[in-house]
Amino acid sequence: QVQLMESGGGSVQVGGSLRLSCEASGYTRRPNYMAWFHQAPGKQREGVAGIYTFEADGGPFVDDPWKGRFTISQDHAKRTVYLQMNNLNSADTGVYFCAADWTSGYLLGERNYKTWGRGTQVTVSS
């Protein structure tokens, strides 16, 4: 069973950068797709970016609100997916979750994932 561990969160000022990491473990076959979700205080989780772990299946994807500022990437040897976040603003504050074991449907749909990490907190202040 896949287990996910996020890290890299913290407090930054507006305009700053952070790189989040999601290390996957406990699997014999690599999950087909992994994604990052953002949950702002008092709001539902929303999909930010996703990546096919087998590149032949497709490329990385960043949803429109974060496109141009966030980048998703992976390191197979380290079993880790990264979310590089640049030019952060206060709306980016929240908990960032890593997800794996996509089942079907929209690739950034929260309900379409079976496995979640515990999340890492990001706080952006002015």
PDB file of C-alpha atoms in Angstrom:
ATOM      1  CA  GLN A   1       0.000   0.000   0.000  1.00  0.00           C
ATOM      2  CA  VAL A   2       1.310   3.398  -0.983  1.00  0.00           C
ATOM      3  CA  GLN A   3       2.256   5.769   1.809  1.00  0.00           C
ATOM      4  CA  LEU A   4       2.914   9.445   1.204  1.00  0.00           C
ATOM      5  CA  MET A   5       4.951  11.906   3.232  1.00  0.00           C
ATOM      6  CA  GLU A   6       4.935  15.606   2.419  1.00  0.00           C
ATOM      7  CA  SER A   7       7.603  18.056   3.508  1.00  0.00           C
ATOM      8  CA  GLY A   8       8.936  21.486   2.659  1.00  0.00           C
ATOM      9  CA  GLY A   9       6.160  23.697   3.954  1.00  0.00           C
ATOM     10  CA  GLY A  10       6.836  26.776   6.007  1.00  0.00           C
ATOM     11  CA  SER A  11       6.320  30.507   6.325  1.00  0.00           C
ATOM     12  CA  VAL A  12       7.365  32.899   3.569  1.00  0.00           C
ATOM     13  CA  GLN A  13       6.674  36.454   2.556  1.00  0.00           C
ATOM     14  CA  VAL A  14       4.641  37.458  -0.464  1.00  0.00           C
ATOM     15  CA  GLY A  15       6.707  36.928  -3.576  1.00  0.00           C
ATOM     16  CA  GLY A  16       8.795  34.193  -1.997  1.00  0.00           C
ATOM     17  CA  SER A  17       9.280  30.580  -3.050  1.00  0.00           C
ATOM     18  CA  LEU A  18       9.027  27.133  -1.537  1.00  0.00           C
ATOM     19  CA  ARG A  19       9.575  23.630  -2.829  1.00  0.00           C
ATOM     20  CA  LEU A  20       7.334  20.919  -1.472  1.00  0.00           C
ATOM     21  CA  SER A  21       8.301  17.257  -1.592  1.00  0.00           C
ATOM     22  CA  CYS A  22       6.139  14.162  -1.523  1.00  0.00           C
ATOM     23  CA  GLU A  23       7.976  10.918  -0.918  1.00  0.00           C
ATOM     24  CA  ALA A  24       6.110   7.728  -1.752  1.00  0.00           C
ATOM     25  CA  SER A  25       6.881   4.401  -0.150  1.00  0.00           C
ATOM     26  CA  GLY A  26       5.432   0.972   0.504  1.00  0.00           C
ATOM     27  CA  TYR A  27       4.579   0.054  -3.069  1.00  0.00           C
ATOM     28  CA  THR A  28       5.812  -2.577  -5.480  1.00  0.00           C
ATOM     29  CA  ARG A  29       4.348  -0.898  -8.538  1.00  0.00           C
ATOM     30  CA  ARG A  30       4.670   2.853  -8.954  1.00  0.00           C
ATOM     31  CA  PRO A  31       1.352   4.730  -8.658  1.00  0.00           C
ATOM     32  CA  ASN A  32       0.105   5.767 -12.092  1.00  0.00           C
ATOM     33  CA  TYR A  33      -0.502   9.420 -11.266  1.00  0.00           C
ATOM     34  CA  MET A  34       0.300  11.708  -8.371  1.00  0.00           C
ATOM     35  CA  ALA A  35      -1.085  15.115  -7.605  1.00  0.00           C
ATOM     36  CA  TRP A  36      -0.890  18.070  -5.255  1.00  0.00           C
ATOM     37  CA  PHE A  37      -3.947  19.614  -3.642  1.00  0.00           C
ATOM     38  CA  HIS A  38      -4.343  22.861  -1.740  1.00  0.00           C
ATOM     39  CA  GLN A  39      -6.737  23.475   1.109  1.00  0.00           C
ATOM     40  CA  ALA A  40      -7.121  27.075   2.168  1.00  0.00           C
ATOM     41  CA  PRO A  41      -8.448  27.779   5.677  1.00  0.00           C
ATOM     42  CA  GLY A  42     -12.163  27.009   5.823  1.00  0.00           C
ATOM     43  CA  LYS A  43     -12.331  25.811   2.230  1.00  0.00           C
ATOM     44  CA  GLN A  44     -12.409  22.534   0.354  1.00  0.00           C
ATOM     45  CA  ARG A  45      -9.357  20.931  -1.130  1.00  0.00           C
ATOM     46  CA  GLU A  46      -8.646  21.922  -4.719  1.00  0.00           C
ATOM     47  CA  GLY A  47      -6.374  20.303  -7.242  1.00  0.00           C
ATOM     48  CA  VAL A  48      -3.217  22.242  -8.070  1.00  0.00           C
ATOM     49  CA  ALA A  49      -1.021  20.042 -10.235  1.00  0.00           C
ATOM     50  CA  GLY A  50      -0.535  16.463 -11.281  1.00  0.00           C
ATOM     51  CA  ILE A  51       1.988  14.274 -13.014  1.00  0.00           C
ATOM     52  CA  TYR A  52       1.994  10.892 -14.714  1.00  0.00           C
ATOM     53  CA  THR A  53       4.662   8.827 -13.014  1.00  0.00           C
ATOM     54  CA  PHE A  54       5.216   6.952 -16.279  1.00  0.00           C
ATOM     55  CA  GLU A  55       6.135   9.688 -18.725  1.00  0.00           C
ATOM     56  CA  ALA A  56       4.848   7.695 -21.695  1.00  0.00           C
ATOM     57  CA  ASP A  57       1.326   8.200 -20.325  1.00  0.00           C
ATOM     58  CA  GLY A  58       1.463  11.971 -20.494  1.00  0.00           C
ATOM     59  CA  GLY A  59       3.048  15.152 -19.256  1.00  0.00           C
ATOM     60  CA  PRO A  60       2.733  17.204 -16.074  1.00  0.00           C
ATOM     61  CA  PHE A  61      -0.237  19.479 -15.584  1.00  0.00           C
ATOM     62  CA  VAL A  62      -0.727  22.623 -13.524  1.00  0.00           C
ATOM     63  CA  ASP A  63      -4.211  24.063 -13.168  1.00  0.00           C
ATOM     64  CA  ASP A  64      -4.883  27.590 -14.369  1.00  0.00           C
ATOM     65  CA  PRO A  65      -4.810  29.516 -11.053  1.00  0.00           C
ATOM     66  CA  TRP A  66      -1.237  28.358 -10.488  1.00  0.00           C
ATOM     67  CA  LYS A  67       0.055  28.054 -14.017  1.00  0.00           C
ATOM     68  CA  GLY A  68       3.190  30.093 -14.585  1.00  0.00           C
ATOM     69  CA  ARG A  69       4.046  30.146 -10.878  1.00  0.00           C
ATOM     70  CA  PHE A  70       4.005  26.483  -9.844  1.00  0.00           C
ATOM     71  CA  THR A  71       5.850  23.562 -11.421  1.00  0.00           C
ATOM     72  CA  ILE A  72       5.453  19.859 -10.692  1.00  0.00           C
ATOM     73  CA  SER A  73       8.287  17.405 -11.251  1.00  0.00           C
ATOM     74  CA  GLN A  74       9.494  13.999 -10.080  1.00  0.00           C
ATOM     75  CA  ASP A  75      12.606  12.037  -9.239  1.00  0.00           C
ATOM     76  CA  HIS A  76      12.056   8.315  -9.761  1.00  0.00           C
ATOM     77  CA  ALA A  77      15.204   7.289  -7.927  1.00  0.00           C
ATOM     78  CA  LYS A  78      14.025   9.155  -4.831  1.00  0.00           C
ATOM     79  CA  ARG A  79      10.376   8.156  -5.328  1.00  0.00           C
ATOM     80  CA  THR A  80       9.548  11.800  -4.836  1.00  0.00           C
ATOM     81  CA  VAL A  81       7.266  14.300  -6.523  1.00  0.00           C
ATOM     82  CA  TYR A  82       7.999  17.991  -6.098  1.00  0.00           C
ATOM     83  CA  LEU A  83       5.923  21.135  -6.250  1.00  0.00           C
ATOM     84  CA  GLN A  84       8.019  24.225  -6.899  1.00  0.00           C
ATOM     85  CA  MET A  85       6.039  27.283  -5.870  1.00  0.00           C
ATOM     86  CA  ASN A  86       7.240  30.722  -6.944  1.00  0.00           C
ATOM     87  CA  ASN A  87       5.885  34.241  -6.515  1.00  0.00           C
ATOM     88  CA  LEU A  88       3.677  33.139  -3.655  1.00  0.00           C
ATOM     89  CA  ASN A  89       0.749  35.254  -2.531  1.00  0.00           C
ATOM     90  CA  SER A  90      -1.582  35.194   0.453  1.00  0.00           C
ATOM     91  CA  ALA A  91      -4.149  33.090  -1.423  1.00  0.00           C
ATOM     92  CA  ASP A  92      -1.588  30.287  -1.560  1.00  0.00           C
ATOM     93  CA  THR A  93      -1.718  29.931   2.219  1.00  0.00           C
ATOM     94  CA  GLY A  94      -3.069  26.610   3.391  1.00  0.00           C
ATOM     95  CA  VAL A  95      -2.267  22.957   3.708  1.00  0.00           C
ATOM     96  CA  TYR A  96      -0.830  21.169   0.701  1.00  0.00           C
ATOM     97  CA  PHE A  97      -1.618  17.499   0.324  1.00  0.00           C
ATOM     98  CA  CYS A  98      -0.058  14.888  -1.904  1.00  0.00           C
ATOM     99  CA  ALA A  99      -2.333  12.254  -3.435  1.00  0.00           C
ATOM    100  CA  ALA A 100      -1.760   8.986  -5.301  1.00  0.00           C
ATOM    101  CA  ASP A 101      -3.657   5.973  -6.608  1.00  0.00           C
ATOM    102  CA  TRP A 102      -5.899   7.846  -9.005  1.00  0.00           C
ATOM    103  CA  THR A 103      -8.915   5.693  -9.802  1.00  0.00           C
ATOM    104  CA  SER A 104     -10.827   7.361 -12.647  1.00  0.00           C
ATOM    105  CA  GLY A 105     -12.279  10.629 -13.827  1.00  0.00           C
ATOM    106  CA  TYR A 106     -10.804  14.095 -13.612  1.00  0.00           C
ATOM    107  CA  LEU A 107      -7.124  13.901 -12.738  1.00  0.00           C
ATOM    108  CA  LEU A 108      -7.368  16.734 -10.218  1.00  0.00           C
ATOM    109  CA  GLY A 109     -10.620  15.607  -8.675  1.00  0.00           C
ATOM    110  CA  GLU A 110     -10.277  15.089  -4.949  1.00  0.00           C
ATOM    111  CA  ARG A 111     -12.679  12.139  -4.915  1.00  0.00           C
ATOM    112  CA  ASN A 112     -10.652  10.259  -7.497  1.00  0.00           C
ATOM    113  CA  TYR A 113      -7.729   9.436  -5.222  1.00  0.00           C
ATOM    114  CA  LYS A 114      -7.424   6.621  -2.712  1.00  0.00           C
ATOM    115  CA  THR A 115      -4.246   7.590  -0.931  1.00  0.00           C
ATOM    116  CA  TRP A 116      -3.369  10.857   0.781  1.00  0.00           C
ATOM    117  CA  GLY A 117      -0.520  12.249   2.791  1.00  0.00           C
ATOM    118  CA  ARG A 118      -1.038  14.204   5.990  1.00  0.00           C
ATOM    119  CA  GLY A 119      -0.226  17.527   4.395  1.00  0.00           C
ATOM    120  CA  THR A 120       2.282  20.284   4.924  1.00  0.00           C
ATOM    121  CA  GLN A 121       1.406  23.834   5.984  1.00  0.00           C
ATOM    122  CA  VAL A 122       2.327  26.831   3.855  1.00  0.00           C
ATOM    123  CA  THR A 123       1.820  30.326   5.231  1.00  0.00           C
ATOM    124  CA  VAL A 124       2.373  33.378   3.043  1.00  0.00           C
ATOM    125  CA  SER A 125       2.418  36.732   4.782  1.00  0.00           C
ATOM    126  CA  SER A 126       2.912  40.307   3.649  1.00  0.00           C
TER     127      SER A 126
END
